[in-house]
Amino acid sequence: MKSLSIKDIAVKANVSITTVSFIINGKAKEKSISEAVIEKVEKIIAESGYKPNQIARSLRTGNSNIIGLIIEDISNSFFSRIARLIEDKAYKRGYKIIYSSTENSVDKAKELINMFKSRKVDAYIISPIKGIEEDIQMLLDDGNPVILFDRNLPDLNVSYVGADHFNASYQSIQNFIDQGKKNIALVTTDINVEQIIERFEGYRKALEDNGITYNDELVVKVHFNQDEQTTINQVKDLFNSKNIDAVLFATNYLAIGGLKALKQINKKIDDDFAVIAYDDHEAFELHTPSISAVQQPLEEIAETIIKLILSQLASKSKSPVDQVIIPARLVIRD
Amino acid sequence: MKSLSIKDIAVKANVSITTVSFIINGKAKEKSISEAVIEKVEKIIAESGYKPNQIARSLRTGNSNIIGLIIEDISNSFFSRIARLIEDKAYKRGYKIIYSSTENSVDKAKELINMFKSRKVDAYIISPIKGIEEDIQMLLDDGNPVILFDRNLPDLNVSYVGADHFNASYQSIQNFIDQGKKNIALVTTDINVEQIIERFEGYRKALEDNGITYNDELVVKVHFNQDEQTTINQVKDLFNSKNIDAVLFATNYLAIGGLKALKQINKKIDDDFAVIAYDDHEAFELHTPSISAVQQPLEEIAETIIKLILSQLASKSKSPVDQVIIPARLVIRD
DNA sequence: TGGTTACGATAAAACGTTTTAGTAAACCAA
DNA sequence: TTGGTTTACTAAAACGTTTTATCGTAACCA
């Protein structure tokens, strides 16, 4: 069953295609179409269930009403929650989201950008990785609205929304130190992205400011994409070989793996051993004892992203670059 | 900066648009284009970075290479994990995913279907809700590939992939009974969807088959979309007012809420009180004690969905209706 | 009266592809 | 030489919209 086209409607209503188009797009008044014709056409449209072909529309107008969302991994709860909020807010403004996960691969990320480009998405929301600076610059040069989030690319002059990773990390460590902890470990990843680096810098700076010398051996960098068991083993090694009284996990999946490791070696979280996780997760509140966590303000991040996108879409001219850093919140539990 | 079109390439290469198109689409041999021309054109394409406009392509060919994914909520870990797997598998076959969450609203679901329809997606993957049968039937009538998953709509003759909810639930209860439990509660939701009903029926049947009379008061149905605190309170009420020695939570978010409730009223999970959660979640393994769970075979579900979609896309004719029920796995922990 | 303006509507171009139906030249067999 | 094939390439239609430019006709005005 071929679907109806505007032509079918025009024929049925015995008017021109142009007239139907004007009516569909609410330009009837402006183009002085008579009430009678408007009514007739609208009735036919309603009865027939005709829906304009968005593809043809996009081809003609040059915009798709689709926003491309490029993230690391949709199944990570941080991203899926952000995705949900963004989707919701975009939807209310008439935009749809098309997403894809990069899995931290530069090649895949580049491919995705090209894919979205050839699909003529109206805007790009990207949680980027190092190595795609040029591709993003090209998007910017072509005048596309682009917002980075979660991680910034410092070489680029582009709008960005993210939490204050440095301070959140700093505060976490300060919190440990205030409790009298001295041997503070950091479990992080080896991906070379801004937010991970900032978390590391916050860790190091807080130690320094408190007169504790930074010790390389207390920092574990796990490979991204390695399987969880390997991570668990690395964490076990760390705790078995070193005397540690506090640990900051730099992402929620690291914390999940880390907690499993602690459970396996039967290391208890108590007054003598403290844990903080970066990015909250349902498992943390439920854990016995519950785990303190750095909560990123997802709602605010999503809202800011959409605001920036919409303002960029609205202004024809090159829009200003906004870099919004939103404070994160350290939730102390138990 | 306007992006390049096939015409620009044709002019640069001093050949016709047709020739360029043939080369792009790998029909050069078939259409007997000379090696020299092929090389020349390919060189120009590579140098210029030209990418075909997918919108124009879609308009002309009638397919978009996009698969529409309609789910309840992308931030639910069950769906986000499935989404990730589906995305991945689809991507490898050259398809992109456009997703949207229904939030269990019939209106939103209908809207989404229309939206996808006007976007001419090539196929639909839907975790449906009651009330959109007609809309789905229309998709089928128009010859669109449609796969339902997670929940079936029994009135419809449509392909479906999902876990064996009835048996998984039945086995969970049987497991309780084998441990000598008598007062077995069920915490479920009031949404009227197949998979929830099946989980309920499994519960009831298992009791019956073991000579335990079904007791209405041991079943709590929480509202979908109600905030978690309300759920927690309902669960607390249940455990405070009844003598219960085992409970099955019908979804992972109910289990999360329920576990929080148990923690708050300080009810311990031990030999005298057992818990099973439907749909696994990272929090369960980590919980002390760890929580047994029904694991849906996500990988297999995703793979089957994509297989069915692709086979439907491949066959021009009306494809057969496949209903694939995949056994779930009860993982007993601790 | 003649000229401008407003009204109501439309024809046709354009967006960037794919694909059908050619064409002209070269080749080959009889 | 003829005429059929093959080779190499292309013009133009079509996909379904939006939008610009234009066209009668009627109404208005000085």
PDB file of N, CA, C and O in Angstrom, chain B residues 30-96:
ATOM      1  N   GLU B  30      29.405  -3.701 -13.514  1.00  0.00           N
ATOM      2  CA  GLU B  30      28.136  -4.127 -14.079  1.00  0.00           C
ATOM      3  C   GLU B  30      27.659  -3.203 -15.208  1.00  0.00           C
ATOM      4  O   GLU B  30      27.101  -3.643 -16.203  1.00  0.00           O
ATOM      5  N   LYS B  31      27.912  -1.925 -15.000  1.00  0.00           N
ATOM      6  CA  LYS B  31      27.471  -0.952 -16.001  1.00  0.00           C
ATOM      7  C   LYS B  31      28.606  -0.603 -16.966  1.00  0.00           C
ATOM      8  O   LYS B  31      28.523   0.374 -17.692  1.00  0.00           O
ATOM      9  N   SER B  32      29.614  -1.416 -16.923  1.00  0.00           N
ATOM     10  CA  SER B  32      30.784  -1.266 -17.792  1.00  0.00           C
ATOM     11  C   SER B  32      31.307   0.161 -17.912  1.00  0.00           C
ATOM     12  O   SER B  32      31.237   0.781 -18.961  1.00  0.00           O
ATOM     13  N   ILE B  33      31.763   0.638 -16.759  1.00  0.00           N
ATOM     14  CA  ILE B  33      32.481   1.913 -16.748  1.00  0.00           C
ATOM     15  C   ILE B  33      33.969   1.563 -16.840  1.00  0.00           C
ATOM     16  O   ILE B  33      34.412   0.600 -16.217  1.00  0.00           O
ATOM     17  N   SER B  34      34.716   2.318 -17.587  1.00  0.00           N
ATOM     18  CA  SER B  34      36.128   1.973 -17.784  1.00  0.00           C
ATOM     19  C   SER B  34      36.954   2.184 -16.518  1.00  0.00           C
ATOM     20  O   SER B  34      36.643   3.048 -15.698  1.00  0.00           O
ATOM     21  N   GLU B  35      37.970   1.381 -16.393  1.00  0.00           N
ATOM     22  CA  GLU B  35      38.868   1.474 -15.245  1.00  0.00           C
ATOM     23  C   GLU B  35      39.363   2.899 -15.039  1.00  0.00           C
ATOM     24  O   GLU B  35      39.404   3.410 -13.921  1.00  0.00           O
ATOM     25  N   ALA B  36      39.735   3.510 -16.126  1.00  0.00           N
ATOM     26  CA  ALA B  36      40.307   4.857 -16.052  1.00  0.00           C
ATOM     27  C   ALA B  36      39.323   5.822 -15.380  1.00  0.00           C
ATOM     28  O   ALA B  36      39.690   6.566 -14.465  1.00  0.00           O
ATOM     29  N   VAL B  37      38.103   5.785 -15.831  1.00  0.00           N
ATOM     30  CA  VAL B  37      37.088   6.687 -15.272  1.00  0.00           C
ATOM     31  C   VAL B  37      36.842   6.370 -13.802  1.00  0.00           C
ATOM     32  O   VAL B  37      36.767   7.259 -12.964  1.00  0.00           O
ATOM     33  N   ILE B  38      36.717   5.100 -13.501  1.00  0.00           N
ATOM     34  CA  ILE B  38      36.484   4.703 -12.115  1.00  0.00           C
ATOM     35  C   ILE B  38      37.561   5.294 -11.212  1.00  0.00           C
ATOM     36  O   ILE B  38      37.264   5.933 -10.198  1.00  0.00           O
ATOM     37  N   GLU B  39      38.785   5.084 -11.640  1.00  0.00           N
ATOM     38  CA  GLU B  39      39.893   5.574 -10.826  1.00  0.00           C
ATOM     39  C   GLU B  39      39.844   7.077 -10.643  1.00  0.00           C
ATOM     40  O   GLU B  39      39.982   7.596  -9.544  1.00  0.00           O
ATOM     41  N   LYS B  40      39.632   7.759 -11.733  1.00  0.00           N
ATOM     42  CA  LYS B  40      39.601   9.218 -11.698  1.00  0.00           C
ATOM     43  C   LYS B  40      38.525   9.708 -10.717  1.00  0.00           C
ATOM     44  O   LYS B  40      38.788  10.533  -9.839  1.00  0.00           O
ATOM     45  N   VAL B  41      37.342   9.148 -10.873  1.00  0.00           N
ATOM     46  CA  VAL B  41      36.234   9.581 -10.026  1.00  0.00           C
ATOM     47  C   VAL B  41      36.504   9.238  -8.567  1.00  0.00           C
ATOM     48  O   VAL B  41      36.296  10.062  -7.671  1.00  0.00           O
ATOM     49  N   GLU B  42      36.979   8.039  -8.335  1.00  0.00           N
ATOM     50  CA  GLU B  42      37.228   7.644  -6.946  1.00  0.00           C
ATOM     51  C   GLU B  42      38.275   8.536  -6.301  1.00  0.00           C
ATOM     52  O   GLU B  42      38.175   8.867  -5.126  1.00  0.00           O
ATOM     53  N   LYS B  43      39.224   8.922  -7.070  1.00  0.00           N
ATOM     54  CA  LYS B  43      40.265   9.796  -6.555  1.00  0.00           C
ATOM     55  C   LYS B  43      39.646  11.132  -6.134  1.00  0.00           C
ATOM     56  O   LYS B  43      39.901  11.631  -5.036  1.00  0.00           O
ATOM     57  N   ILE B  44      38.857  11.675  -7.015  1.00  0.00           N
ATOM     58  CA  ILE B  44      38.229  12.965  -6.719  1.00  0.00           C
ATOM     59  C   ILE B  44      37.338  12.874  -5.484  1.00  0.00           C
ATOM     60  O   ILE B  44      37.335  13.755  -4.634  1.00  0.00           O
ATOM     61  N   ILE B  45      36.583  11.791  -5.393  1.00  0.00           N
ATOM     62  CA  ILE B  45      35.708  11.608  -4.236  1.00  0.00           C
ATOM     63  C   ILE B  45      36.537  11.567  -2.955  1.00  0.00           C
ATOM     64  O   ILE B  45      36.218  12.230  -1.968  1.00  0.00           O
ATOM     65  N   ALA B  46      37.605  10.781  -2.999  1.00  0.00           N
ATOM     66  CA  ALA B  46      38.434  10.644  -1.807  1.00  0.00           C
ATOM     67  C   ALA B  46      39.044  11.983  -1.419  1.00  0.00           C
ATOM     68  O   ALA B  46      39.020  12.377  -0.248  1.00  0.00           O
ATOM     69  N   GLU B  47      39.546  12.695  -2.395  1.00  0.00           N
ATOM     70  CA  GLU B  47      40.193  13.975  -2.103  1.00  0.00           C
ATOM     71  C   GLU B  47      39.224  15.009  -1.554  1.00  0.00           C
ATOM     72  O   GLU B  47      39.562  15.793  -0.678  1.00  0.00           O
ATOM     73  N   SER B  48      38.039  15.011  -2.115  1.00  0.00           N
ATOM     74  CA  SER B  48      37.093  16.058  -1.728  1.00  0.00           C
ATOM     75  C   SER B  48      36.351  15.711  -0.456  1.00  0.00           C
ATOM     76  O   SER B  48      35.732  16.560   0.174  1.00  0.00           O
ATOM     77  N   GLY B  49      36.399  14.454  -0.074  1.00  0.00           N
ATOM     78  CA  GLY B  49      35.666  14.055   1.124  1.00  0.00           C
ATOM     79  C   GLY B  49      34.157  14.041   0.920  1.00  0.00           C
ATOM     80  O   GLY B  49      33.384  14.141   1.864  1.00  0.00           O
ATOM     81  N   TYR B  50      33.767  13.880  -0.299  1.00  0.00           N
ATOM     82  CA  TYR B  50      32.326  13.863  -0.589  1.00  0.00           C
ATOM     83  C   TYR B  50      31.625  12.667   0.043  1.00  0.00           C
ATOM     84  O   TYR B  50      32.114  11.553   0.023  1.00  0.00           O
ATOM     85  N   LYS B  51      30.478  12.941   0.661  1.00  0.00           N
ATOM     86  CA  LYS B  51      29.628  11.866   1.201  1.00  0.00           C
ATOM     87  C   LYS B  51      28.228  12.045   0.622  1.00  0.00           C
ATOM     88  O   LYS B  51      27.675  13.142   0.698  1.00  0.00           O
ATOM     89  N   PRO B  52      27.671  10.994   0.084  1.00  0.00           N
ATOM     90  CA  PRO B  52      26.333  11.104  -0.493  1.00  0.00           C
ATOM     91  C   PRO B  52      25.316  11.578   0.544  1.00  0.00           C
ATOM     92  O   PRO B  52      25.409  11.214   1.706  1.00  0.00           O
ATOM     93  N   ASN B  53      24.429  12.384   0.094  1.00  0.00           N
ATOM     94  CA  ASN B  53      23.347  12.853   0.966  1.00  0.00           C
ATOM     95  C   ASN B  53      22.324  11.726   1.160  1.00  0.00           C
ATOM     96  O   ASN B  53      21.604  11.345   0.247  1.00  0.00           O
ATOM     97  N   GLN B  54      22.276  11.232   2.378  1.00  0.00           N
ATOM     98  CA  GLN B  54      21.405  10.082   2.664  1.00  0.00           C
ATOM     99  C   GLN B  54      19.932  10.428   2.536  1.00  0.00           C
ATOM    100  O   GLN B  54      19.095   9.565   2.298  1.00  0.00           O
ATOM    101  N   ILE B  55      19.639  11.674   2.755  1.00  0.00           N
ATOM    102  CA  ILE B  55      18.231  12.084   2.693  1.00  0.00           C
ATOM    103  C   ILE B  55      17.727  11.957   1.261  1.00  0.00           C
ATOM    104  O   ILE B  55      16.679  11.365   1.003  1.00  0.00           O
ATOM    105  N   ALA B  56      18.532  12.483   0.356  1.00  0.00           N
ATOM    106  CA  ALA B  56      18.155  12.398  -1.055  1.00  0.00           C
ATOM    107  C   ALA B  56      18.088  10.934  -1.475  1.00  0.00           C
ATOM    108  O   ALA B  56      17.170  10.505  -2.183  1.00  0.00           O
ATOM    109  N   ARG B  57      19.048  10.200  -1.004  1.00  0.00           N
ATOM    110  CA  ARG B  57      19.093   8.786  -1.302  1.00  0.00           C
ATOM    111  C   ARG B  57      17.821   8.078  -0.821  1.00  0.00           C
ATOM    112  O   ARG B  57      17.208   7.303  -1.543  1.00  0.00           O
ATOM    113  N   SER B  58      17.468   8.392   0.411  1.00  0.00           N
ATOM    114  CA  SER B  58      16.272   7.775   0.990  1.00  0.00           C
ATOM    115  C   SER B  58      15.031   8.151   0.200  1.00  0.00           C
ATOM    116  O   SER B  58      14.157   7.322  -0.041  1.00  0.00           O
ATOM    117  N   LEU B  59      14.971   9.400  -0.165  1.00  0.00           N
ATOM    118  CA  LEU B  59      13.785   9.852  -0.892  1.00  0.00           C
ATOM    119  C   LEU B  59      13.652   9.066  -2.182  1.00  0.00           C
ATOM    120  O   LEU B  59      12.575   8.616  -2.542  1.00  0.00           O
ATOM    121  N   ARG B  60      14.769   8.882  -2.836  1.00  0.00           N
ATOM    122  CA  ARG B  60      14.732   8.210  -4.112  1.00  0.00           C
ATOM    123  C   ARG B  60      14.477   6.709  -3.960  1.00  0.00           C
ATOM    124  O   ARG B  60      13.659   6.123  -4.644  1.00  0.00           O
ATOM    125  N   THR B  61      15.191   6.084  -3.052  1.00  0.00           N
ATOM    126  CA  THR B  61      15.105   4.628  -2.962  1.00  0.00           C
ATOM    127  C   THR B  61      13.957   4.146  -2.096  1.00  0.00           C
ATOM    128  O   THR B  61      13.559   3.000  -2.185  1.00  0.00           O
ATOM    129  N   GLY B  62      13.476   5.019  -1.225  1.00  0.00           N
ATOM    130  CA  GLY B  62      12.384   4.605  -0.357  1.00  0.00           C
ATOM    131  C   GLY B  62      12.833   3.896   0.897  1.00  0.00           C
ATOM    132  O   GLY B  62      12.020   3.515   1.717  1.00  0.00           O
ATOM    133  N   ASN B  63      14.128   3.658   1.074  1.00  0.00           N
ATOM    134  CA  ASN B  63      14.540   3.152   2.381  1.00  0.00           C
ATOM    135  C   ASN B  63      15.616   3.982   3.030  1.00  0.00           C
ATOM    136  O   ASN B  63      16.416   4.628   2.377  1.00  0.00           O
ATOM    137  N   SER B  64      15.584   3.942   4.329  1.00  0.00           N
ATOM    138  CA  SER B  64      16.359   4.904   5.102  1.00  0.00           C
ATOM    139  C   SER B  64      17.560   4.287   5.787  1.00  0.00           C
ATOM    140  O   SER B  64      18.401   4.997   6.307  1.00  0.00           O
ATOM    141  N   ASN B  65      17.610   2.965   5.818  1.00  0.00           N
ATOM    142  CA  ASN B  65      18.640   2.290   6.593  1.00  0.00           C
ATOM    143  C   ASN B  65      18.586   2.641   8.065  1.00  0.00           C
ATOM    144  O   ASN B  65      19.595   2.609   8.757  1.00  0.00           O
ATOM    145  N   ILE B  66      17.423   3.042   8.486  1.00  0.00           N
ATOM    146  CA  ILE B  66      17.241   3.342   9.895  1.00  0.00           C
ATOM    147  C   ILE B  66      16.187   2.394  10.466  1.00  0.00           C
ATOM    148  O   ILE B  66      15.174   2.125   9.826  1.00  0.00           O
ATOM    149  N   ILE B  67      16.479   1.885  11.642  1.00  0.00           N
ATOM    150  CA  ILE B  67      15.509   1.042  12.331  1.00  0.00           C
ATOM    151  C   ILE B  67      14.983   1.811  13.528  1.00  0.00           C
ATOM    152  O   ILE B  67      15.754   2.399  14.282  1.00  0.00           O
ATOM    153  N   GLY B  68      13.693   1.834  13.665  1.00  0.00           N
ATOM    154  CA  GLY B  68      13.083   2.542  14.785  1.00  0.00           C
ATOM    155  C   GLY B  68      12.948   1.617  15.984  1.00  0.00           C
ATOM    156  O   GLY B  68      12.503   0.478  15.855  1.00  0.00           O
ATOM    157  N   LEU B  69      13.374   2.105  17.126  1.00  0.00           N
ATOM    158  CA  LEU B  69      13.306   1.301  18.353  1.00  0.00           C
ATOM    159  C   LEU B  69      12.414   2.016  19.352  1.00  0.00           C
ATOM    160  O   LEU B  69      12.707   3.149  19.755  1.00  0.00           O
ATOM    161  N   ILE B  70      11.337   1.369  19.698  1.00  0.00           N
ATOM    162  CA  ILE B  70      10.395   1.988  20.642  1.00  0.00           C
ATOM    163  C   ILE B  70      10.366   1.162  21.916  1.00  0.00           C
ATOM    164  O   ILE B  70      10.010  -0.015  21.891  1.00  0.00           O
ATOM    165  N   ILE B  71      10.788   1.768  23.006  1.00  0.00           N
ATOM    166  CA  ILE B  71      10.867   1.040  24.257  1.00  0.00           C
ATOM    167  C   ILE B  71      10.213   1.838  25.371  1.00  0.00           C
ATOM    168  O   ILE B  71       9.802   2.969  25.168  1.00  0.00           O
ATOM    169  N   GLU B  72      10.164   1.217  26.519  1.00  0.00           N
ATOM    170  CA  GLU B  72       9.489   1.875  27.626  1.00  0.00           C
ATOM    171  C   GLU B  72      10.335   3.015  28.176  1.00  0.00           C
ATOM    172  O   GLU B  72       9.840   4.114  28.413  1.00  0.00           O
ATOM    173  N   ASP B  73      11.614   2.750  28.378  1.00  0.00           N
ATOM    174  CA  ASP B  73      12.437   3.749  29.040  1.00  0.00           C
ATOM    175  C   ASP B  73      13.916   3.393  28.870  1.00  0.00           C
ATOM    176  O   ASP B  73      14.384   2.409  29.406  1.00  0.00           O
ATOM    177  N   ILE B  74      14.619   4.201  28.128  1.00  0.00           N
ATOM    178  CA  ILE B  74      16.011   3.868  27.808  1.00  0.00           C
ATOM    179  C   ILE B  74      16.881   3.857  29.056  1.00  0.00           C
ATOM    180  O   ILE B  74      17.933   3.222  29.076  1.00  0.00           O
ATOM    181  N   SER B  75      16.446   4.506  30.115  1.00  0.00           N
ATOM    182  CA  SER B  75      17.312   4.563  31.284  1.00  0.00           C
ATOM    183  C   SER B  75      17.160   3.322  32.179  1.00  0.00           C
ATOM    184  O   SER B  75      17.911   3.121  33.113  1.00  0.00           O
ATOM    185  N   ASN B  76      16.178   2.494  31.869  1.00  0.00           N
ATOM    186  CA  ASN B  76      16.064   1.214  32.579  1.00  0.00           C
ATOM    187  C   ASN B  76      17.151   0.280  32.052  1.00  0.00           C
ATOM    188  O   ASN B  76      17.298   0.095  30.857  1.00  0.00           O
ATOM    189  N   SER B  77      17.885  -0.325  32.979  1.00  0.00           N
ATOM    190  CA  SER B  77      19.080  -1.034  32.526  1.00  0.00           C
ATOM    191  C   SER B  77      18.758  -2.203  31.601  1.00  0.00           C
ATOM    192  O   SER B  77      19.532  -2.526  30.717  1.00  0.00           O
ATOM    193  N   PHE B  78      17.618  -2.828  31.786  1.00  0.00           N
ATOM    194  CA  PHE B  78      17.239  -3.898  30.864  1.00  0.00           C
ATOM    195  C   PHE B  78      17.176  -3.364  29.433  1.00  0.00           C
ATOM    196  O   PHE B  78      17.763  -3.927  28.509  1.00  0.00           O
ATOM    197  N   PHE B  79      16.511  -2.240  29.273  1.00  0.00           N
ATOM    198  CA  PHE B  79      16.355  -1.683  27.930  1.00  0.00           C
ATOM    199  C   PHE B  79      17.648  -1.078  27.387  1.00  0.00           C
ATOM    200  O   PHE B  79      17.948  -1.187  26.207  1.00  0.00           O
ATOM    201  N   SER B  80      18.401  -0.435  28.262  1.00  0.00           N
ATOM    202  CA  SER B  80      19.611   0.192  27.746  1.00  0.00           C
ATOM    203  C   SER B  80      20.611  -0.873  27.308  1.00  0.00           C
ATOM    204  O   SER B  80      21.346  -0.683  26.343  1.00  0.00           O
ATOM    205  N   ARG B  81      20.592  -1.997  27.999  1.00  0.00           N
ATOM    206  CA  ARG B  81      21.501  -3.057  27.593  1.00  0.00           C
ATOM    207  C   ARG B  81      21.060  -3.690  26.280  1.00  0.00           C
ATOM    208  O   ARG B  81      21.871  -3.968  25.391  1.00  0.00           O
ATOM    209  N   ILE B  82      19.775  -3.917  26.181  1.00  0.00           N
ATOM    210  CA  ILE B  82      19.252  -4.436  24.919  1.00  0.00           C
ATOM    211  C   ILE B  82      19.537  -3.439  23.792  1.00  0.00           C
ATOM    212  O   ILE B  82      19.961  -3.813  22.694  1.00  0.00           O
ATOM    213  N   ALA B  83      19.313  -2.178  24.084  1.00  0.00           N
ATOM    214  CA  ALA B  83      19.499  -1.137  23.070  1.00  0.00           C
ATOM    215  C   ALA B  83      20.931  -1.158  22.575  1.00  0.00           C
ATOM    216  O   ALA B  83      21.201  -1.020  21.383  1.00  0.00           O
ATOM    217  N   ARG B  84      21.833  -1.337  23.511  1.00  0.00           N
ATOM    218  CA  ARG B  84      23.245  -1.347  23.156  1.00  0.00           C
ATOM    219  C   ARG B  84      23.575  -2.510  22.233  1.00  0.00           C
ATOM    220  O   ARG B  84      24.273  -2.369  21.233  1.00  0.00           O
ATOM    221  N   LEU B  85      23.046  -3.661  22.586  1.00  0.00           N
ATOM    222  CA  LEU B  85      23.310  -4.850  21.779  1.00  0.00           C
ATOM    223  C   LEU B  85      22.687  -4.721  20.398  1.00  0.00           C
ATOM    224  O   LEU B  85      23.299  -5.041  19.378  1.00  0.00           O
ATOM    225  N   ILE B  86      21.469  -4.230  20.376  1.00  0.00           N
ATOM    226  CA  ILE B  86      20.774  -4.075  19.099  1.00  0.00           C
ATOM    227  C   ILE B  86      21.508  -3.061  18.229  1.00  0.00           C
ATOM    228  O   ILE B  86      21.736  -3.278  17.041  1.00  0.00           O
ATOM    229  N   GLU B  87      21.884  -1.972  18.831  1.00  0.00           N
ATOM    230  CA  GLU B  87      22.594  -0.919  18.100  1.00  0.00           C
ATOM    231  C   GLU B  87      23.843  -1.501  17.452  1.00  0.00           C
ATOM    232  O   GLU B  87      24.111  -1.293  16.274  1.00  0.00           O
ATOM    233  N   ASP B  88      24.565  -2.213  18.265  1.00  0.00           N
ATOM    234  CA  ASP B  88      25.818  -2.794  17.829  1.00  0.00           C
ATOM    235  C   ASP B  88      25.633  -3.729  16.649  1.00  0.00           C
ATOM    236  O   ASP B  88      26.321  -3.626  15.628  1.00  0.00           O
ATOM    237  N   LYS B  89      24.710  -4.620  16.793  1.00  0.00           N
ATOM    238  CA  LYS B  89      24.481  -5.616  15.750  1.00  0.00           C
ATOM    239  C   LYS B  89      23.916  -4.964  14.486  1.00  0.00           C
ATOM    240  O   LYS B  89      24.273  -5.339  13.364  1.00  0.00           O
ATOM    241  N   ALA B  90      23.048  -4.011  14.686  1.00  0.00           N
ATOM    242  CA  ALA B  90      22.460  -3.327  13.535  1.00  0.00           C
ATOM    243  C   ALA B  90      23.529  -2.540  12.799  1.00  0.00           C
ATOM    244  O   ALA B  90      23.604  -2.555  11.568  1.00  0.00           O
ATOM    245  N   TYR B  91      24.361  -1.881  13.582  1.00  0.00           N
ATOM    246  CA  TYR B  91      25.417  -1.048  13.016  1.00  0.00           C
ATOM    247  C   TYR B  91      26.311  -1.850  12.091  1.00  0.00           C
ATOM    248  O   TYR B  91      26.672  -1.406  11.006  1.00  0.00           O
ATOM    249  N   LYS B  92      26.635  -3.049  12.553  1.00  0.00           N
ATOM    250  CA  LYS B  92      27.506  -3.900  11.746  1.00  0.00           C
ATOM    251  C   LYS B  92      26.886  -4.270  10.411  1.00  0.00           C
ATOM    252  O   LYS B  92      27.585  -4.606   9.474  1.00  0.00           O
ATOM    253  N   ARG B  93      25.584  -4.237  10.369  1.00  0.00           N
ATOM    254  CA  ARG B  93      24.890  -4.544   9.113  1.00  0.00           C
ATOM    255  C   ARG B  93      24.490  -3.282   8.362  1.00  0.00           C
ATOM    256  O   ARG B  93      23.683  -3.327   7.446  1.00  0.00           O
ATOM    257  N   GLY B  94      25.022  -2.150   8.791  1.00  0.00           N
ATOM    258  CA  GLY B  94      24.762  -0.915   8.052  1.00  0.00           C
ATOM    259  C   GLY B  94      23.486  -0.185   8.431  1.00  0.00           C
ATOM    260  O   GLY B  94      23.049   0.709   7.718  1.00  0.00           O
ATOM    261  N   TYR B  95      22.888  -0.579   9.531  1.00  0.00           N
ATOM    262  CA  TYR B  95      21.688   0.119   9.962  1.00  0.00           C
ATOM    263  C   TYR B  95      21.942   0.995  11.180  1.00  0.00           C
ATOM    264  O   TYR B  95      22.748   0.652  12.045  1.00  0.00           O
ATOM    265  N   LYS B  96      21.258   2.112  11.226  1.00  0.00           N
ATOM    266  CA  LYS B  96      21.333   2.945  12.409  1.00  0.00           C
ATOM    267  C   LYS B  96      20.035   2.809  13.188  1.00  0.00           C
ATOM    268  O   LYS B  96      19.011   2.414  12.642  1.00  0.00           O
TER     269      LYS B  96
END
